[in-house]
Amino acid sequence: MNALKVPARTIALFVLPCLLLYVCLVFVPIFYSMYTSTFDWNGIGVKKYIGLDNYVNILYHDKVFWPAVKHTLLFAVFSMLEIPVALLIATLLNRYVRKPNFFVSAYFVPVILSVVIIGQLWKTIYNPASLGGMINQTLDSLGLHSWTHSWLTEPDIAMYALYFVALWQYLGYHLLIQFTGISNIPTEIYEAAKIDGAEGFKADWHITFPLVVPIFKISIILAFIGSLQSFDMIMVMTGGGPAHATDVIATHMYNMSFASSKFGYGSAIAIILVIVCLVATVIINTAFNKLEKKIG
Amino acid sequence: MNQALTSSAASLAKPARKRVPIARISVLTLLGILLVTQLYPLLWLVLYSLKSNEEILSGKFFALPKSLQWTNYKQAIEAHYWQYLYNSVFVTVVTMVCVIVLASMVAYAITRFKWKLGPVVMLIFLMGMMIPVQSTLLPIMMIFKNIPGLMGTRWSIILPYIAYQTPIAVFILSGFMRTIPLEIEESAHMDGASIMRTFRSIILPISVPPIVTVCILTFINIWNEYILAATFISSAKYKTLPFGVNSFVSQYSSNYGAIGAYLVLGALPVIIMYFVLSEKITKGMVAGAVKG
């Protein structure tokens, strides 16, 4: 390998400022959380060492934790189901539209907005008709009054209303990624396939889809990890309520740590979240590597 | 997405167009509907922000505002809008500059210097990318509380922001720097340029494209960040725009028009950036996703 020989001092000068800041603000906090998670502590009073009791309580006695896990996983499933849809739309755009970039850029607009804007906008859209909510007013004017709901305060519906907003916001993101993946496939391959008699969806099936598998994998990982960490939009829109109906792992952690000041307990949930994220990344990566080997 | 690829895609589509017009029409309808669902809520918000409370509550959501209620905007701007905007600009720009300086130095060291720990450092950054940011909120807060005068200031959010953005920046920059031919630096070295000088006058100028990508990713992520700001900052003096918007909404919950106006004003800076730089932004976000 060609490399510059430089004195250790220079290396330190280049690396240490960034590395130290990074380690201090990412790794040290995680280890600090591990340490805190073994205490019963409200942040101010006396720390009481309780070993792994926090973890035991979360896994066996916490009435909110497992529903939150379910909401998180369901969210991950919906987000991953969105990706084939995005791939299909990207394929259609590529095939039927003369200026696909216009559509892709337009679909992308919600992605660049802050969760606060998106969350508050949708809260307004979901409002009861008497408060100017768009959906309920539409249903009312169509004579479908029985279909109107208080979308964010009915426990059975609230979580789905939130999933919908997240899927709505990120459709453009996944679409863009898939579309770029498709655009990067060399045209010659399609021309060769045409000579061999493969055109249209046949060509898509045999060329486009196998060739976008790596991109597809990235999207799946992003969607999965993104939904495990899904958090700020829920905090903005419902804060986990009504009665924990929209709590996910991260909001439960936040509410425990900051609203209930159970620092030890909150830290333990944080550590569980970290572990779940690491394990999930490894599993998805291995699964796709196998799939790629199979196809390749 | 470059021009050549687009035109090739269009030429591919041609035969399909001739043969199956019905398919094309239905596809275009579908894409059109999608366009409406993705953009109409935003348009609706603009109309909403220009209506009076009575019009909003009247239930005619299709109706255009009778007279444009600019007072909504006046009210919103008077509620610290410029202050929040300034805070957001300050925080985002400082974070951006720090991320680029720090990450490019590390990326350069990892790709170019001869030292055993290079791959280890890279691995540390890569591993950090898998750690969910939210799980560090509480411990960072506890650590910062021990440093007098830090909690609640702009720096209490800028420092974590820099840390969150460095891994992807190091990754993108080192990916690029690996492709720079070593001969350039060797000749600079022969001419007596120091490492620092070579880095500053040769490597950084060549690396402008990935630096732009990093800038865009940092801008979108930090400009829009809400939860860390809302947890660490309490004084209105330091609130960033997303946090400010959210506080305004919860404070004036029955002043619908003004809420709409504040949301529009909150979205405006990013939307304007997107109009000017849409291609750069979409490219940057893809690069961030694909390389991440």
mmCIF file with all atom_site columns, N, CA and C in Angstrom, chain B residues 109-148:
data_model
loop_
_atom_site.group_PDB
_atom_site.id
_atom_site.type_symbol
_atom_site.label_atom_id
_atom_site.label_alt_id
_atom_site.label_comp_id
_atom_site.label_asym_id
_atom_site.label_entity_id
_atom_site.label_seq_id
_atom_site.pdbx_PDB_ins_code
_atom_site.Cartn_x
_atom_site.Cartn_y
_atom_site.Cartn_z
_atom_site.occupancy
_atom_site.B_iso_or_equiv
_atom_site.pdbx_formal_charge
_atom_site.auth_seq_id
_atom_site.auth_comp_id
_atom_site.auth_asym_id
_atom_site.auth_atom_id
_atom_site.pdbx_PDB_model_num
ATOM 1   N N  . ALA B 1 109 ? -6.066  11.065 7.329  1.00 0.00 ? 109 ALA B N  1
ATOM 2   C CA . ALA B 1 109 ? -5.146  10.235 8.109  1.00 0.00 ? 109 ALA B CA 1
ATOM 3   C C  . ALA B 1 109 ? -5.421  8.752  7.869  1.00 0.00 ? 109 ALA B C  1
ATOM 4   N N  . ILE B 1 110 ? -6.675  8.379  7.786  1.00 0.00 ? 110 ILE B N  1
ATOM 5   C CA . ILE B 1 110 ? -7.005  6.970  7.608  1.00 0.00 ? 110 ILE B CA 1
ATOM 6   C C  . ILE B 1 110 ? -6.594  6.482  6.226  1.00 0.00 ? 110 ILE B C  1
ATOM 7   N N  . THR B 1 111 ? -6.805  7.318  5.204  1.00 0.00 ? 111 THR B N  1
ATOM 8   C CA . THR B 1 111 ? -6.534  6.836  3.854  1.00 0.00 ? 111 THR B CA 1
ATOM 9   C C  . THR B 1 111 ? -5.074  6.981  3.448  1.00 0.00 ? 111 THR B C  1
ATOM 10  N N  . ARG B 1 112 ? -4.337  7.898  4.075  1.00 0.00 ? 112 ARG B N  1
ATOM 11  C CA . ARG B 1 112 ? -3.019  8.213  3.537  1.00 0.00 ? 112 ARG B CA 1
ATOM 12  C C  . ARG B 1 112 ? -1.837  7.908  4.451  1.00 0.00 ? 112 ARG B C  1
ATOM 13  N N  . PHE B 1 113 ? -2.036  8.059  5.754  1.00 0.00 ? 113 PHE B N  1
ATOM 14  C CA . PHE B 1 113 ? -0.878  7.907  6.631  1.00 0.00 ? 113 PHE B CA 1
ATOM 15  C C  . PHE B 1 113 ? -0.569  6.437  6.856  1.00 0.00 ? 113 PHE B C  1
ATOM 16  N N  . LYS B 1 114 ? 0.735   6.190  7.071  1.00 0.00 ? 114 LYS B N  1
ATOM 17  C CA . LYS B 1 114 ? 1.142   4.826  7.342  1.00 0.00 ? 114 LYS B CA 1
ATOM 18  C C  . LYS B 1 114 ? 1.139   4.610  8.849  1.00 0.00 ? 114 LYS B C  1
ATOM 19  N N  . TRP B 1 115 ? 0.097   3.998  9.358  1.00 0.00 ? 115 TRP B N  1
ATOM 20  C CA . TRP B 1 115 ? 0.041   3.703  10.798 1.00 0.00 ? 115 TRP B CA 1
ATOM 21  C C  . TRP B 1 115 ? -0.873  2.525  11.016 1.00 0.00 ? 115 TRP B C  1
ATOM 22  N N  . LYS B 1 116 ? -0.534  1.775  12.070 1.00 0.00 ? 116 LYS B N  1
ATOM 23  C CA . LYS B 1 116 ? -1.220  0.506  12.261 1.00 0.00 ? 116 LYS B CA 1
ATOM 24  C C  . LYS B 1 116 ? -2.678  0.669  12.668 1.00 0.00 ? 116 LYS B C  1
ATOM 25  N N  . LEU B 1 117 ? -2.984  1.749  13.378 1.00 0.00 ? 117 LEU B N  1
ATOM 26  C CA . LEU B 1 117 ? -4.310  1.847  13.973 1.00 0.00 ? 117 LEU B CA 1
ATOM 27  C C  . LEU B 1 117 ? -5.359  2.428  13.030 1.00 0.00 ? 117 LEU B C  1
ATOM 28  N N  . GLY B 1 118 ? -4.950  2.785  11.812 1.00 0.00 ? 118 GLY B N  1
ATOM 29  C CA . GLY B 1 118 ? -5.894  3.375  10.866 1.00 0.00 ? 118 GLY B CA 1
ATOM 30  C C  . GLY B 1 118 ? -7.196  2.593  10.742 1.00 0.00 ? 118 GLY B C  1
ATOM 31  N N  . PRO B 1 119 ? -7.109  1.277  10.404 1.00 0.00 ? 119 PRO B N  1
ATOM 32  C CA . PRO B 1 119 ? -8.346  0.502  10.260 1.00 0.00 ? 119 PRO B CA 1
ATOM 33  C C  . PRO B 1 119 ? -9.170  0.440  11.544 1.00 0.00 ? 119 PRO B C  1
ATOM 34  N N  . VAL B 1 120 ? -8.474  0.441  12.686 1.00 0.00 ? 120 VAL B N  1
ATOM 35  C CA . VAL B 1 120 ? -9.201  0.391  13.958 1.00 0.00 ? 120 VAL B CA 1
ATOM 36  C C  . VAL B 1 120 ? -10.040 1.652  14.136 1.00 0.00 ? 120 VAL B C  1
ATOM 37  N N  . VAL B 1 121 ? -9.424  2.801  13.839 1.00 0.00 ? 121 VAL B N  1
ATOM 38  C CA . VAL B 1 121 ? -10.148 4.065  13.968 1.00 0.00 ? 121 VAL B CA 1
ATOM 39  C C  . VAL B 1 121 ? -11.373 4.062  13.053 1.00 0.00 ? 121 VAL B C  1
ATOM 40  N N  . MET B 1 122 ? -11.167 3.581  11.822 1.00 0.00 ? 122 MET B N  1
ATOM 41  C CA . MET B 1 122 ? -12.286 3.502  10.871 1.00 0.00 ? 122 MET B CA 1
ATOM 42  C C  . MET B 1 122 ? -13.401 2.644  11.454 1.00 0.00 ? 122 MET B C  1
ATOM 43  N N  . LEU B 1 123 ? -13.001 1.513  12.025 1.00 0.00 ? 123 LEU B N  1
ATOM 44  C CA . LEU B 1 123 ? -13.991 0.585  12.581 1.00 0.00 ? 123 LEU B CA 1
ATOM 45  C C  . LEU B 1 123 ? -14.781 1.246  13.712 1.00 0.00 ? 123 LEU B C  1
ATOM 46  N N  . ILE B 1 124 ? -14.090 2.039  14.529 1.00 0.00 ? 124 ILE B N  1
ATOM 47  C CA . ILE B 1 124 ? -14.766 2.727  15.628 1.00 0.00 ? 124 ILE B CA 1
ATOM 48  C C  . ILE B 1 124 ? -15.863 3.642  15.071 1.00 0.00 ? 124 ILE B C  1
ATOM 49  N N  . PHE B 1 125 ? -15.519 4.367  14.014 1.00 0.00 ? 125 PHE B N  1
ATOM 50  C CA . PHE B 1 125 ? -16.522 5.259  13.430 1.00 0.00 ? 125 PHE B CA 1
ATOM 51  C C  . PHE B 1 125 ? -17.678 4.472  12.817 1.00 0.00 ? 125 PHE B C  1
ATOM 52  N N  . LEU B 1 126 ? -17.329 3.369  12.133 1.00 0.00 ? 126 LEU B N  1
ATOM 53  C CA . LEU B 1 126 ? -18.390 2.579  11.497 1.00 0.00 ? 126 LEU B CA 1
ATOM 54  C C  . LEU B 1 126 ? -19.330 1.988  12.533 1.00 0.00 ? 126 LEU B C  1
ATOM 55  N N  . MET B 1 127 ? -18.749 1.505  13.642 1.00 0.00 ? 127 MET B N  1
ATOM 56  C CA . MET B 1 127 ? -19.591 0.907  14.682 1.00 0.00 ? 127 MET B CA 1
ATOM 57  C C  . MET B 1 127 ? -20.541 1.940  15.267 1.00 0.00 ? 127 MET B C  1
ATOM 58  N N  . GLY B 1 128 ? -20.031 3.146  15.421 1.00 0.00 ? 128 GLY B N  1
ATOM 59  C CA . GLY B 1 128 ? -20.853 4.201  15.988 1.00 0.00 ? 128 GLY B CA 1
ATOM 60  C C  . GLY B 1 128 ? -22.085 4.498  15.152 1.00 0.00 ? 128 GLY B C  1
ATOM 61  N N  . MET B 1 129 ? -21.994 4.222  13.841 1.00 0.00 ? 129 MET B N  1
ATOM 62  C CA . MET B 1 129 ? -23.130 4.495  12.971 1.00 0.00 ? 129 MET B CA 1
ATOM 63  C C  . MET B 1 129 ? -24.332 3.629  13.317 1.00 0.00 ? 129 MET B C  1
ATOM 64  N N  . MET B 1 130 ? -24.082 2.490  13.950 1.00 0.00 ? 130 MET B N  1
ATOM 65  C CA . MET B 1 130 ? -25.191 1.588  14.262 1.00 0.00 ? 130 MET B CA 1
ATOM 66  C C  . MET B 1 130 ? -25.845 1.912  15.601 1.00 0.00 ? 130 MET B C  1
ATOM 67  N N  . ILE B 1 131 ? -25.233 2.819  16.356 1.00 0.00 ? 131 ILE B N  1
ATOM 68  C CA . ILE B 1 131 ? -25.793 3.140  17.674 1.00 0.00 ? 131 ILE B CA 1
ATOM 69  C C  . ILE B 1 131 ? -26.902 4.181  17.521 1.00 0.00 ? 131 ILE B C  1
ATOM 70  N N  . PRO B 1 132 ? -28.100 3.869  18.019 1.00 0.00 ? 132 PRO B N  1
ATOM 71  C CA . PRO B 1 132 ? -29.178 4.844  17.909 1.00 0.00 ? 132 PRO B CA 1
ATOM 72  C C  . PRO B 1 132 ? -28.892 6.084  18.753 1.00 0.00 ? 132 PRO B C  1
ATOM 73  N N  . VAL B 1 133 ? -29.029 7.217  18.113 1.00 0.00 ? 133 VAL B N  1
ATOM 74  C CA . VAL B 1 133 ? -28.682 8.484  18.738 1.00 0.00 ? 133 VAL B CA 1
ATOM 75  C C  . VAL B 1 133 ? -29.470 8.739  20.024 1.00 0.00 ? 133 VAL B C  1
ATOM 76  N N  . GLN B 1 134 ? -30.763 8.360  19.993 1.00 0.00 ? 134 GLN B N  1
ATOM 77  C CA . GLN B 1 134 ? -31.614 8.706  21.142 1.00 0.00 ? 134 GLN B CA 1
ATOM 78  C C  . GLN B 1 134 ? -31.102 8.095  22.433 1.00 0.00 ? 134 GLN B C  1
ATOM 79  N N  . SER B 1 135 ? -30.442 6.925  22.318 1.00 0.00 ? 135 SER B N  1
ATOM 80  C CA . SER B 1 135 ? -30.020 6.260  23.536 1.00 0.00 ? 135 SER B CA 1
ATOM 81  C C  . SER B 1 135 ? -28.887 7.015  24.224 1.00 0.00 ? 135 SER B C  1
ATOM 82  N N  . THR B 1 136 ? -28.289 7.993  23.527 1.00 0.00 ? 136 THR B N  1
ATOM 83  C CA . THR B 1 136 ? -27.217 8.754  24.172 1.00 0.00 ? 136 THR B CA 1
ATOM 84  C C  . THR B 1 136 ? -27.734 10.046 24.816 1.00 0.00 ? 136 THR B C  1
ATOM 85  N N  . LEU B 1 137 ? -29.010 10.352 24.612 1.00 0.00 ? 137 LEU B N  1
ATOM 86  C CA . LEU B 1 137 ? -29.541 11.626 25.138 1.00 0.00 ? 137 LEU B CA 1
ATOM 87  C C  . LEU B 1 137 ? -29.335 11.766 26.642 1.00 0.00 ? 137 LEU B C  1
ATOM 88  N N  . LEU B 1 138 ? -29.821 10.772 27.366 1.00 0.00 ? 138 LEU B N  1
ATOM 89  C CA . LEU B 1 138 ? -29.777 10.849 28.828 1.00 0.00 ? 138 LEU B CA 1
ATOM 90  C C  . LEU B 1 138 ? -28.343 10.898 29.367 1.00 0.00 ? 138 LEU B C  1
ATOM 91  N N  . PRO B 1 139 ? -27.476 9.933  28.948 1.00 0.00 ? 139 PRO B N  1
ATOM 92  C CA . PRO B 1 139 ? -26.111 10.007 29.479 1.00 0.00 ? 139 PRO B CA 1
ATOM 93  C C  . PRO B 1 139 ? -25.387 11.289 29.095 1.00 0.00 ? 139 PRO B C  1
ATOM 94  N N  . ILE B 1 140 ? -25.581 11.788 27.870 1.00 0.00 ? 140 ILE B N  1
ATOM 95  C CA . ILE B 1 140 ? -24.912 13.039 27.499 1.00 0.00 ? 140 ILE B CA 1
ATOM 96  C C  . ILE B 1 140 ? -25.392 14.163 28.409 1.00 0.00 ? 140 ILE B C  1
ATOM 97  N N  . MET B 1 141 ? -26.698 14.165 28.691 1.00 0.00 ? 141 MET B N  1
ATOM 98  C CA . MET B 1 141 ? -27.219 15.202 29.574 1.00 0.00 ? 141 MET B CA 1
ATOM 99  C C  . MET B 1 141 ? -26.561 15.115 30.953 1.00 0.00 ? 141 MET B C  1
ATOM 100 N N  . MET B 1 142 ? -26.425 13.877 31.447 1.00 0.00 ? 142 MET B N  1
ATOM 101 C CA . MET B 1 142 ? -25.826 13.731 32.781 1.00 0.00 ? 142 MET B CA 1
ATOM 102 C C  . MET B 1 142 ? -24.367 14.173 32.769 1.00 0.00 ? 142 MET B C  1
ATOM 103 N N  . ILE B 1 143 ? -23.652 13.871 31.674 1.00 0.00 ? 143 ILE B N  1
ATOM 104 C CA . ILE B 1 143 ? -22.253 14.287 31.582 1.00 0.00 ? 143 ILE B CA 1
ATOM 105 C C  . ILE B 1 143 ? -22.164 15.812 31.495 1.00 0.00 ? 143 ILE B C  1
ATOM 106 N N  . PHE B 1 144 ? -23.009 16.406 30.655 1.00 0.00 ? 144 PHE B N  1
ATOM 107 C CA . PHE B 1 144 ? -22.953 17.860 30.453 1.00 0.00 ? 144 PHE B CA 1
ATOM 108 C C  . PHE B 1 144 ? -23.302 18.636 31.716 1.00 0.00 ? 144 PHE B C  1
ATOM 109 N N  . LYS B 1 145 ? -24.165 18.040 32.559 1.00 0.00 ? 145 LYS B N  1
ATOM 110 C CA . LYS B 1 145 ? -24.550 18.754 33.776 1.00 0.00 ? 145 LYS B CA 1
ATOM 111 C C  . LYS B 1 145 ? -23.364 18.964 34.711 1.00 0.00 ? 145 LYS B C  1
ATOM 112 N N  . ASN B 1 146 ? -22.329 18.095 34.540 1.00 0.00 ? 146 ASN B N  1
ATOM 113 C CA . ASN B 1 146 ? -21.139 18.236 35.385 1.00 0.00 ? 146 ASN B CA 1
ATOM 114 C C  . ASN B 1 146 ? -20.173 19.284 34.870 1.00 0.00 ? 146 ASN B C  1
ATOM 115 N N  . ILE B 1 147 ? -20.432 19.778 33.661 1.00 0.00 ? 147 ILE B N  1
ATOM 116 C CA . ILE B 1 147 ? -19.551 20.808 33.122 1.00 0.00 ? 147 ILE B CA 1
ATOM 117 C C  . ILE B 1 147 ? -20.270 22.142 33.296 1.00 0.00 ? 147 ILE B C  1
ATOM 118 N N  . PRO B 1 148 ? -19.757 22.999 34.169 1.00 0.00 ? 148 PRO B N  1
ATOM 119 C CA . PRO B 1 148 ? -20.498 24.225 34.467 1.00 0.00 ? 148 PRO B CA 1
ATOM 120 C C  . PRO B 1 148 ? -20.653 25.108 33.238 1.00 0.00 ? 148 PRO B C  1
#
